[in-house]
Amino acid sequence: MHELGLCDAMLKMVRDIAKKEALEGVRSITVEVGTLSGVIPHFLTDCWEAVIDGTELAETKLFVETLAGTAKCLSCNAEFTADPEKLLCPVCGGRKLTPLTGRDMTIKEIEAY
Amino acid sequence: MNDYRVIEVKKSVFENNDRAAEALRAELKGEKTFLLNLMSSPGSGKTTTLKRTIKALSPELRIGVMEADIDSDVDARTIAATGAKTIQIHTGGMCHLDAGMTRQGLEELKAENLDLVVLENVGNLVCPAEFDTGAVKNAMILSVPEGHDKPLKYPLMFSVCDALIINKIDVLPYFDFDMDKVIGYSRRRNPNIQIFPISAKTGKGVDAWCDWLREQVRHWNG
C-alpha cells in the first residue's frame, strides 16, 4: 500500500529526533505496527531500505513489532482480539464492530550513539 | 562498543498527518470553507457526478475543485468547463493525498474565497482511506458495475465515509448488483453512513445528494 510514504515520514521523524537529541548516529529503529493498520511489515522493511539509501541513516536497521488489534462488538459490547481476515464477534457472531486498538503505527524506540 | 543508548520515542507515524489535518480543519472553519474529500475507484463516474453537483449548487455556493489525478489533466479540464475554479494537485505518483498536499492545493485555489471545495482524491479504495486530508466530510462513489461486495473488500473506506453515492443506477438491469446487500454491508461497517443511489448520467437521485451536501455546507459555514 503506502508503506513508502510511511517510511518517508519515519525518516523525517528520526531526523528530527537526531537533531533535537544531538545524536551522532542511529543504529536501529523499532516500530510497532497494529494488525488493523493495513501496514504490511515486510513491505515496510523493503521500503525502509529504499528511503535510507544514500542518506546519513543508510546503516540504520528497522525492526518491526506487530501489535494485535482489538475491537468491540456494537451488538453485545464484547471486546476481543480482532482478526483482520475475519471481522466477526466471537461471542455473538455480530458484524457491527468498531476498532479499539491496532489501527496505529508507532515509533517505539531508537538505539542511538 | 556497546555504548548505544535507547531513546524511547512512542510517537505515532500517522500523528504528524493527523495533527496537520486537525489544524487545517480549524482554519477552514475560521474561513467558512467546507472541504469535501471525494474518493472512489477509477471509472466510478466521479467527474460526471461532480459536474452535476456543481451545476446544482453553483447558483448559491462559490465552488472550487482540486483534482488529484496522478498524471493527466483531462479531468481538471472537464471540470473547469463547468465554471468552477479548478486546480490540479500533483501527487508525485503517490497513491493518496495527505493533509500537507491538501493544504498546498487549498492555498493555490485561494480557498478562503470559496464556500465549498471538493477534493477529488486519487482513484483508489485503499490508501486514501488511511490518511486524514483535513476534510470536513468524506464521501465515496461506488458504481454499479463494481459490484455489491465492495464494502466487504474495502471495509476501512466504507467506515471512514460520511456519505456513499451509488452511481450508474441506470445500468442496474444489466448487472447482478444487489442494492439491499450493498446497503446492508455498508451499514455493517458504518451504521451512520448516508446512502444516495444516483445516476450521474440521467440525473436521477442527484437532488437528494445535493440537498445533503448543501445542508452540510450550511451547517459548517454557519
mmCIF file of C-alpha atoms in Angstrom:
data_model
loop_
_atom_site.group_PDB
_atom_site.id
_atom_site.type_symbol
_atom_site.label_atom_id
_atom_site.label_comp_id
_atom_site.label_asym_id
_atom_site.label_seq_id
_atom_site.Cartn_x
_atom_site.Cartn_y
_atom_site.Cartn_z
ATOM 1 C CA MET A 1 0.000 0.000 0.000
ATOM 2 C CA HIS A 2 1.578 3.243 1.106
ATOM 3 C CA GLU A 3 4.499 1.857 3.080
ATOM 4 C CA LEU A 4 6.871 4.069 1.061
ATOM 5 C CA GLY A 5 5.123 7.219 2.261
ATOM 6 C CA LEU A 6 5.188 5.930 5.848
ATOM 7 C CA CYS A 7 8.932 5.220 5.641
ATOM 8 C CA ASP A 8 9.481 8.721 4.329
ATOM 9 C CA ALA A 9 7.518 10.109 7.311
ATOM 10 C CA MET A 10 9.593 7.923 9.685
ATOM 11 C CA LEU A 11 12.845 9.166 8.152
ATOM 12 C CA LYS A 12 11.755 12.755 8.825
ATOM 13 C CA MET A 13 10.742 11.917 12.393
ATOM 14 C CA VAL A 14 14.036 10.170 13.132
ATOM 15 C CA ARG A 15 15.986 13.086 11.666
ATOM 16 C CA ASP A 16 14.059 15.480 13.909
ATOM 17 C CA ILE A 17 14.843 13.355 16.972
ATOM 18 C CA ALA A 18 18.522 13.029 15.988
ATOM 19 C CA LYS A 19 18.771 16.805 15.683
ATOM 20 C CA LYS A 20 16.930 17.515 18.930
ATOM 21 C CA GLU A 21 18.956 14.978 20.945
ATOM 22 C CA ALA A 22 22.213 15.870 19.144
ATOM 23 C CA LEU A 23 22.803 12.228 18.203
ATOM 24 C CA GLU A 24 25.873 11.148 16.274
ATOM 25 C CA GLY A 25 24.158 8.245 14.627
ATOM 26 C CA VAL A 26 21.164 5.946 14.814
ATOM 27 C CA ARG A 27 21.808 2.213 14.961
ATOM 28 C CA SER A 28 18.227 0.997 14.825
ATOM 29 C CA ILE A 29 14.594 1.969 14.948
ATOM 30 C CA THR A 30 11.847 -0.182 16.418
ATOM 31 C CA VAL A 31 8.304 0.395 15.212
ATOM 32 C CA GLU A 32 5.082 -1.121 16.480
ATOM 33 C CA VAL A 33 2.524 -1.860 13.809
ATOM 34 C CA GLY A 34 -1.086 -2.653 14.689
ATOM 35 C CA THR A 35 -2.664 -5.563 12.823
ATOM 36 C CA LEU A 36 -5.634 -3.360 11.862
ATOM 37 C CA SER A 37 -3.431 -0.611 10.392
ATOM 38 C CA GLY A 38 -3.201 -2.250 6.974
ATOM 39 C CA VAL A 39 0.571 -1.823 7.094
ATOM 40 C CA ILE A 40 2.492 -4.879 5.910
ATOM 41 C CA PRO A 41 5.726 -5.323 7.925
ATOM 42 C CA HIS A 42 7.602 -6.994 5.072
ATOM 43 C CA PHE A 43 6.875 -4.081 2.701
ATOM 44 C CA LEU A 44 7.854 -1.668 5.432
ATOM 45 C CA THR A 45 11.363 -3.100 5.779
ATOM 46 C CA ASP A 46 11.815 -3.157 1.983
ATOM 47 C CA CYS A 47 10.703 0.469 1.652
ATOM 48 C CA TRP A 48 12.907 1.490 4.573
ATOM 49 C CA GLU A 49 15.975 0.219 2.686
ATOM 50 C CA ALA A 50 14.904 2.351 -0.270
ATOM 51 C CA VAL A 51 14.348 5.610 1.625
ATOM 52 C CA ILE A 52 17.575 5.458 3.646
ATOM 53 C CA ASP A 53 19.764 4.682 0.638
ATOM 54 C CA GLY A 54 22.334 7.434 0.199
ATOM 55 C CA THR A 55 21.296 9.258 3.390
ATOM 56 C CA GLU A 56 23.137 9.662 6.699
ATOM 57 C CA LEU A 57 20.820 6.906 8.034
ATOM 58 C CA ALA A 58 21.854 4.359 5.373
ATOM 59 C CA GLU A 59 23.116 1.949 8.067
ATOM 60 C CA THR A 60 20.063 2.243 10.327
ATOM 61 C CA LYS A 61 18.210 -1.015 10.841
ATOM 62 C CA LEU A 62 14.436 -1.150 11.062
ATOM 63 C CA PHE A 63 12.800 -3.609 13.444
ATOM 64 C CA VAL A 64 9.058 -4.145 13.159
ATOM 65 C CA GLU A 65 6.951 -5.459 16.041
ATOM 66 C CA THR A 66 3.356 -6.448 15.456
ATOM 67 C CA LEU A 67 0.621 -5.484 17.922
ATOM 68 C CA ALA A 68 -2.640 -7.430 17.841
ATOM 69 C CA GLY A 69 -5.588 -5.095 17.331
ATOM 70 C CA THR A 70 -8.704 -5.223 19.464
ATOM 71 C CA ALA A 71 -12.286 -4.480 18.557
ATOM 72 C CA LYS A 72 -15.636 -4.086 20.259
ATOM 73 C CA CYS A 73 -18.911 -5.591 19.119
ATOM 74 C CA LEU A 74 -21.606 -2.921 18.780
ATOM 75 C CA SER A 75 -24.332 -5.533 19.349
ATOM 76 C CA CYS A 76 -23.186 -7.252 22.569
ATOM 77 C CA ASN A 77 -20.345 -4.928 23.709
ATOM 78 C CA ALA A 78 -17.822 -7.798 23.856
ATOM 79 C CA GLU A 79 -14.192 -6.752 23.449
ATOM 80 C CA PHE A 80 -11.793 -9.130 21.728
ATOM 81 C CA THR A 81 -8.655 -9.534 19.650
ATOM 82 C CA ALA A 82 -9.640 -8.746 16.084
ATOM 83 C CA ASP A 83 -8.601 -10.936 13.217
ATOM 84 C CA PRO A 84 -8.365 -8.596 10.205
ATOM 85 C CA GLU A 85 -9.185 -11.510 7.891
ATOM 86 C CA LYS A 86 -12.366 -12.393 9.759
ATOM 87 C CA LEU A 87 -14.230 -9.436 11.200
ATOM 88 C CA LEU A 88 -16.816 -11.214 13.365
ATOM 89 C CA CYS A 89 -17.690 -11.004 17.047
ATOM 90 C CA PRO A 90 -16.531 -14.294 18.633
ATOM 91 C CA VAL A 91 -19.253 -14.016 21.291
ATOM 92 C CA CYS A 92 -22.474 -13.287 19.389
ATOM 93 C CA GLY A 93 -21.322 -13.505 15.745
ATOM 94 C CA GLY A 94 -22.249 -9.843 15.237
ATOM 95 C CA ARG A 95 -20.691 -7.988 12.333
ATOM 96 C CA LYS A 96 -21.096 -4.410 13.535
ATOM 97 C CA LEU A 97 -17.697 -3.844 15.091
ATOM 98 C CA THR A 98 -15.635 -0.843 15.992
ATOM 99 C CA PRO A 99 -11.840 -0.981 16.270
ATOM 100 C CA LEU A 100 -10.402 -0.129 19.702
ATOM 101 C CA THR A 101 -6.661 -0.537 19.147
ATOM 102 C CA GLY A 102 -4.335 -1.695 16.398
ATOM 103 C CA ARG A 103 -5.005 0.995 13.793
ATOM 104 C CA ASP A 104 -1.807 2.836 14.598
ATOM 105 C CA MET A 105 1.855 2.603 13.754
ATOM 106 C CA THR A 106 4.252 3.969 16.345
ATOM 107 C CA ILE A 107 7.982 4.527 16.559
ATOM 108 C CA LYS A 108 8.633 2.774 19.854
ATOM 109 C CA GLU A 109 12.309 3.476 20.379
ATOM 110 C CA ILE A 110 15.587 4.161 18.664
ATOM 111 C CA GLU A 111 19.062 2.928 19.500
ATOM 112 C CA ALA A 112 21.473 5.799 19.125
ATOM 113 C CA TYR A 113 25.047 6.808 19.740
ATOM 114 C CA MET B 1 31.479 -0.868 21.758
ATOM 115 C CA ASN B 2 28.015 -1.205 23.211
ATOM 116 C CA ASP B 3 27.814 2.444 24.002
ATOM 117 C CA TYR B 4 24.442 2.740 22.421
ATOM 118 C CA ARG B 5 21.611 4.299 24.275
ATOM 119 C CA VAL B 6 17.968 3.549 23.772
ATOM 120 C CA ILE B 7 15.702 6.515 23.342
ATOM 121 C CA GLU B 8 12.030 5.876 23.974
ATOM 122 C CA VAL B 9 10.084 7.650 21.294
ATOM 123 C CA LYS B 10 6.466 6.374 21.430
ATOM 124 C CA LYS B 11 5.338 8.599 18.590
ATOM 125 C CA SER B 12 2.733 7.715 16.013
ATOM 126 C CA VAL B 13 3.877 7.803 12.415
ATOM 127 C CA PHE B 14 0.340 8.859 11.484
ATOM 128 C CA GLU B 15 0.362 11.552 14.147
ATOM 129 C CA ASN B 16 2.073 14.273 12.108
ATOM 130 C CA ASN B 17 -0.554 13.965 9.419
ATOM 131 C CA ASP B 18 -3.416 13.768 11.914
ATOM 132 C CA ARG B 19 -2.211 16.944 13.578
ATOM 133 C CA ALA B 20 -1.792 18.733 10.246
ATOM 134 C CA ALA B 21 -5.307 17.639 9.268
ATOM 135 C CA GLU B 22 -6.836 18.940 12.528
ATOM 136 C CA ALA B 23 -5.068 22.283 12.083
ATOM 137 C CA LEU B 24 -6.310 22.540 8.507
ATOM 138 C CA ARG B 25 -9.912 21.810 9.561
ATOM 139 C CA ALA B 26 -9.725 24.526 12.220
ATOM 140 C CA GLU B 27 -8.532 27.046 9.621
ATOM 141 C CA LEU B 28 -11.274 26.028 7.204
ATOM 142 C CA LYS B 29 -13.830 26.599 9.968
ATOM 143 C CA GLY B 30 -12.462 30.102 10.523
ATOM 144 C CA GLU B 31 -12.550 30.871 6.811
ATOM 145 C CA LYS B 32 -16.062 29.412 6.419
ATOM 146 C CA THR B 33 -14.917 26.991 3.754
ATOM 147 C CA PHE B 34 -16.295 23.444 3.579
ATOM 148 C CA LEU B 35 -13.910 20.799 2.245
ATOM 149 C CA LEU B 36 -15.343 17.550 0.896
ATOM 150 C CA ASN B 37 -12.961 14.653 0.299
ATOM 151 C CA LEU B 38 -14.398 12.587 -2.552
ATOM 152 C CA MET B 39 -12.971 9.102 -3.023
ATOM 153 C CA SER B 40 -13.689 6.214 -5.382
ATOM 154 C CA SER B 41 -12.251 3.598 -7.690
ATOM 155 C CA PRO B 42 -11.108 4.765 -11.114
ATOM 156 C CA GLY B 43 -14.024 4.840 -13.527
ATOM 157 C CA SER B 44 -16.824 5.198 -10.968
ATOM 158 C CA GLY B 45 -18.053 8.439 -12.506
ATOM 159 C CA LYS B 46 -16.513 10.948 -10.093
ATOM 160 C CA THR B 47 -16.037 13.632 -12.694
ATOM 161 C CA THR B 48 -19.571 13.281 -14.140
ATOM 162 C CA THR B 49 -21.048 13.296 -10.625
ATOM 163 C CA LEU B 50 -19.060 16.413 -9.798
ATOM 164 C CA LYS B 51 -20.274 18.179 -12.910
ATOM 165 C CA ARG B 52 -23.893 17.500 -11.889
ATOM 166 C CA THR B 53 -23.205 18.595 -8.323
ATOM 167 C CA ILE B 54 -21.546 21.839 -9.406
ATOM 168 C CA LYS B 55 -24.416 22.605 -11.762
ATOM 169 C CA ALA B 56 -26.944 22.153 -8.962
ATOM 170 C CA LEU B 57 -25.079 24.089 -6.279
ATOM 171 C CA SER B 58 -23.201 26.812 -8.176
ATOM 172 C CA PRO B 59 -26.100 29.317 -8.183
ATOM 173 C CA GLU B 60 -25.841 29.541 -4.385
ATOM 174 C CA LEU B 61 -22.288 28.494 -3.485
ATOM 175 C CA ARG B 62 -18.815 29.548 -4.624
ATOM 176 C CA ILE B 63 -17.249 26.201 -5.549
ATOM 177 C CA GLY B 64 -13.687 25.076 -6.150
ATOM 178 C CA VAL B 65 -12.321 21.693 -7.178
ATOM 179 C CA MET B 66 -8.916 20.134 -6.585
ATOM 180 C CA GLU B 67 -8.146 17.252 -8.908
ATOM 181 C CA ALA B 68 -5.584 14.689 -7.836
ATOM 182 C CA ASP B 69 -5.424 12.564 -10.921
ATOM 183 C CA ILE B 70 -1.950 11.089 -10.992
ATOM 184 C CA ASP B 71 -0.678 12.093 -14.380
ATOM 185 C CA SER B 72 -3.142 13.847 -16.576
ATOM 186 C CA ASP B 73 -5.212 16.993 -16.585
ATOM 187 C CA VAL B 74 -8.137 15.524 -18.524
ATOM 188 C CA ASP B 75 -10.478 15.630 -15.526
ATOM 189 C CA ALA B 76 -9.319 19.093 -14.491
ATOM 190 C CA ARG B 77 -10.181 20.485 -17.910
ATOM 191 C CA THR B 78 -13.609 18.826 -17.904
ATOM 192 C CA ILE B 79 -14.430 20.306 -14.504
ATOM 193 C CA ALA B 80 -13.017 23.732 -15.397
ATOM 194 C CA ALA B 81 -15.552 23.841 -18.235
ATOM 195 C CA THR B 82 -18.366 23.960 -15.606
ATOM 196 C CA GLY B 83 -17.061 27.322 -14.428
ATOM 197 C CA ALA B 84 -15.914 26.078 -11.001
ATOM 198 C CA LYS B 85 -12.450 27.179 -10.014
ATOM 199 C CA THR B 86 -10.245 24.160 -10.650
ATOM 200 C CA ILE B 87 -6.673 23.226 -9.940
ATOM 201 C CA GLN B 88 -4.663 20.084 -10.420
ATOM 202 C CA ILE B 89 -2.792 18.694 -7.418
ATOM 203 C CA HIS B 90 0.322 16.813 -8.331
ATOM 204 C CA THR B 91 0.717 13.828 -6.079
ATOM 205 C CA GLY B 92 4.114 12.869 -7.474
ATOM 206 C CA GLY B 93 2.831 9.369 -8.142
ATOM 207 C CA MET B 94 1.598 8.882 -4.557
ATOM 208 C CA CYS B 95 -1.379 6.623 -4.012
ATOM 209 C CA HIS B 96 -3.212 9.076 -1.772
ATOM 210 C CA LEU B 97 -3.322 12.711 -0.635
ATOM 211 C CA ASP B 98 -2.264 13.772 2.825
ATOM 212 C CA ALA B 99 -3.066 16.936 4.766
ATOM 213 C CA GLY B 100 0.124 18.683 3.600
ATOM 214 C CA MET B 101 -0.659 18.234 -0.090
ATOM 215 C CA THR B 102 -4.268 19.266 0.527
ATOM 216 C CA ARG B 103 -3.131 22.455 2.225
ATOM 217 C CA GLN B 104 -0.904 23.374 -0.724
ATOM 218 C CA GLY B 105 -3.842 22.812 -3.066
ATOM 219 C CA LEU B 106 -6.160 24.995 -0.967
ATOM 220 C CA GLU B 107 -3.601 27.800 -0.959
ATOM 221 C CA GLU B 108 -3.225 27.645 -4.715
ATOM 222 C CA LEU B 109 -7.005 27.651 -5.089
ATOM 223 C CA LYS B 110 -7.333 30.625 -2.684
ATOM 224 C CA ALA B 111 -9.983 28.610 -0.897
ATOM 225 C CA GLU B 112 -10.688 31.349 1.674
ATOM 226 C CA ASN B 113 -12.875 32.971 -1.014
ATOM 227 C CA LEU B 114 -14.870 29.794 -1.616
ATOM 228 C CA ASP B 115 -17.809 28.188 0.232
ATOM 229 C CA LEU B 116 -17.286 24.619 -0.955
ATOM 230 C CA VAL B 117 -14.123 22.890 -2.113
ATOM 231 C CA VAL B 118 -14.232 19.337 -3.425
ATOM 232 C CA LEU B 119 -11.055 17.325 -3.269
ATOM 233 C CA GLU B 120 -11.156 14.643 -5.920
ATOM 234 C CA ASN B 121 -8.804 12.140 -4.310
ATOM 235 C CA VAL B 122 -6.708 9.576 -6.176
ATOM 236 C CA GLY B 123 -8.849 6.758 -7.665
ATOM 237 C CA ASN B 124 -8.149 4.014 -5.123
ATOM 238 C CA LEU B 125 -10.244 2.460 -2.331
ATOM 239 C CA VAL B 126 -7.377 1.605 -0.007
ATOM 240 C CA CYS B 127 -4.786 4.296 0.621
ATOM 241 C CA PRO B 128 -6.943 7.466 0.578
ATOM 242 C CA ALA B 129 -9.000 5.977 3.436
ATOM 243 C CA GLU B 130 -5.930 5.815 5.672
ATOM 244 C CA PHE B 131 -4.972 9.481 5.582
ATOM 245 C CA ASP B 132 -6.983 12.337 7.032
ATOM 246 C CA THR B 133 -6.812 15.142 4.449
ATOM 247 C CA GLY B 134 -8.309 17.758 6.761
ATOM 248 C CA ALA B 135 -11.675 17.494 5.013
ATOM 249 C CA VAL B 136 -14.858 18.298 6.914
ATOM 250 C CA LYS B 137 -16.677 15.284 5.431
ATOM 251 C CA ASN B 138 -15.654 12.236 3.438
ATOM 252 C CA ALA B 139 -17.735 10.765 0.647
ATOM 253 C CA MET B 140 -17.174 7.918 -1.738
ATOM 254 C CA ILE B 141 -18.700 6.842 -5.004
ATOM 255 C CA LEU B 142 -19.306 3.190 -5.748
ATOM 256 C CA SER B 143 -20.629 2.406 -9.200
ATOM 257 C CA VAL B 144 -22.975 -0.464 -10.044
ATOM 258 C CA PRO B 145 -20.533 -2.335 -12.353
ATOM 259 C CA GLU B 146 -18.024 -2.593 -9.472
ATOM 260 C CA GLY B 147 -20.332 -4.986 -7.621
ATOM 261 C CA HIS B 148 -22.172 -5.005 -4.294
ATOM 262 C CA ASP B 149 -19.404 -6.784 -2.368
ATOM 263 C CA LYS B 150 -17.014 -3.802 -2.270
ATOM 264 C CA PRO B 151 -17.886 -2.899 1.352
ATOM 265 C CA LEU B 152 -16.650 -6.358 2.360
ATOM 266 C CA LYS B 153 -13.414 -5.999 0.424
ATOM 267 C CA TYR B 154 -12.574 -2.424 1.398
ATOM 268 C CA PRO B 155 -14.030 -2.088 4.912
ATOM 269 C CA LEU B 156 -11.955 0.912 6.006
ATOM 270 C CA MET B 157 -13.091 3.065 3.081
ATOM 271 C CA PHE B 158 -16.730 2.437 3.984
ATOM 272 C CA SER B 159 -16.121 3.071 7.674
ATOM 273 C CA VAL B 160 -14.453 6.490 7.204
ATOM 274 C CA CYS B 161 -17.093 7.857 4.817
ATOM 275 C CA ASP B 162 -19.996 10.023 5.908
ATOM 276 C CA ALA B 163 -21.771 9.540 2.589
ATOM 277 C CA LEU B 164 -21.869 6.809 -0.019
ATOM 278 C CA ILE B 165 -23.025 7.608 -3.542
ATOM 279 C CA ILE B 166 -24.058 4.556 -5.539
ATOM 280 C CA ASN B 167 -23.645 5.701 -9.129
ATOM 281 C CA LYS B 168 -24.778 4.339 -12.502
ATOM 282 C CA ILE B 169 -28.134 3.035 -11.241
ATOM 283 C CA ASP B 170 -29.352 3.444 -14.848
ATOM 284 C CA VAL B 171 -27.459 0.234 -15.724
ATOM 285 C CA LEU B 172 -28.836 -1.826 -12.800
ATOM 286 C CA PRO B 173 -30.865 -4.123 -15.123
ATOM 287 C CA TYR B 174 -27.657 -5.329 -16.764
ATOM 288 C CA PHE B 175 -25.696 -6.268 -13.639
ATOM 289 C CA ASP B 176 -26.117 -8.693 -10.743
ATOM 290 C CA PHE B 177 -25.938 -5.815 -8.309
ATOM 291 C CA ASP B 178 -27.984 -6.238 -5.151
ATOM 292 C CA MET B 179 -28.857 -2.801 -3.768
ATOM 293 C CA ASP B 180 -30.150 -4.176 -0.450
ATOM 294 C CA LYS B 181 -26.949 -6.141 0.060
ATOM 295 C CA VAL B 182 -24.659 -3.180 -0.620
ATOM 296 C CA ILE B 183 -26.659 -1.041 1.792
ATOM 297 C CA GLY B 184 -26.544 -3.789 4.435
ATOM 298 C CA TYR B 185 -22.819 -4.407 4.032
ATOM 299 C CA SER B 186 -22.061 -0.678 4.187
ATOM 300 C CA ARG B 187 -24.152 -0.130 7.345
ATOM 301 C CA ARG B 188 -22.420 -3.114 8.941
ATOM 302 C CA ARG B 189 -19.134 -1.229 8.608
ATOM 303 C CA ASN B 190 -20.652 2.166 9.310
ATOM 304 C CA PRO B 191 -24.160 2.369 10.838
ATOM 305 C CA ASN B 192 -24.356 6.150 10.256
ATOM 306 C CA ILE B 193 -23.395 6.277 6.593
ATOM 307 C CA GLN B 194 -25.789 8.253 4.347
ATOM 308 C CA ILE B 195 -26.506 6.432 1.108
ATOM 309 C CA PHE B 196 -27.521 8.066 -2.186
ATOM 310 C CA PRO B 197 -28.309 5.881 -5.210
ATOM 311 C CA ILE B 198 -27.901 8.108 -8.288
ATOM 312 C CA SER B 199 -27.333 8.155 -11.991
ATOM 313 C CA ALA B 200 -24.927 10.961 -12.810
ATOM 314 C CA LYS B 201 -25.774 10.361 -16.447
ATOM 315 C CA THR B 202 -29.559 10.825 -16.246
ATOM 316 C CA GLY B 203 -29.566 12.976 -13.101
ATOM 317 C CA LYS B 204 -31.789 10.579 -11.135
ATOM 318 C CA GLY B 205 -31.228 10.813 -7.381
ATOM 319 C CA VAL B 206 -28.745 13.670 -7.691
ATOM 320 C CA ASP B 207 -31.079 16.112 -5.893
ATOM 321 C CA ALA B 208 -31.030 14.093 -2.654
ATOM 322 C CA TRP B 209 -27.220 14.008 -2.694
ATOM 323 C CA CYS B 210 -27.014 17.748 -3.404
ATOM 324 C CA ASP B 211 -29.531 18.508 -0.626
ATOM 325 C CA TRP B 212 -27.385 16.573 1.861
ATOM 326 C CA LEU B 213 -24.214 18.349 0.727
ATOM 327 C CA ARG B 214 -25.890 21.785 0.805
ATOM 328 C CA GLU B 215 -27.063 21.121 4.362
ATOM 329 C CA GLN B 216 -23.551 20.058 5.460
ATOM 330 C CA VAL B 217 -22.015 23.197 3.927
ATOM 331 C CA ARG B 218 -24.616 25.454 5.581
ATOM 332 C CA HIS B 219 -24.091 23.788 8.918
ATOM 333 C CA TRP B 220 -20.277 24.136 8.776
ATOM 334 C CA ASN B 221 -20.140 27.634 7.332
ATOM 335 C CA GLY B 222 -22.754 28.875 9.785
#
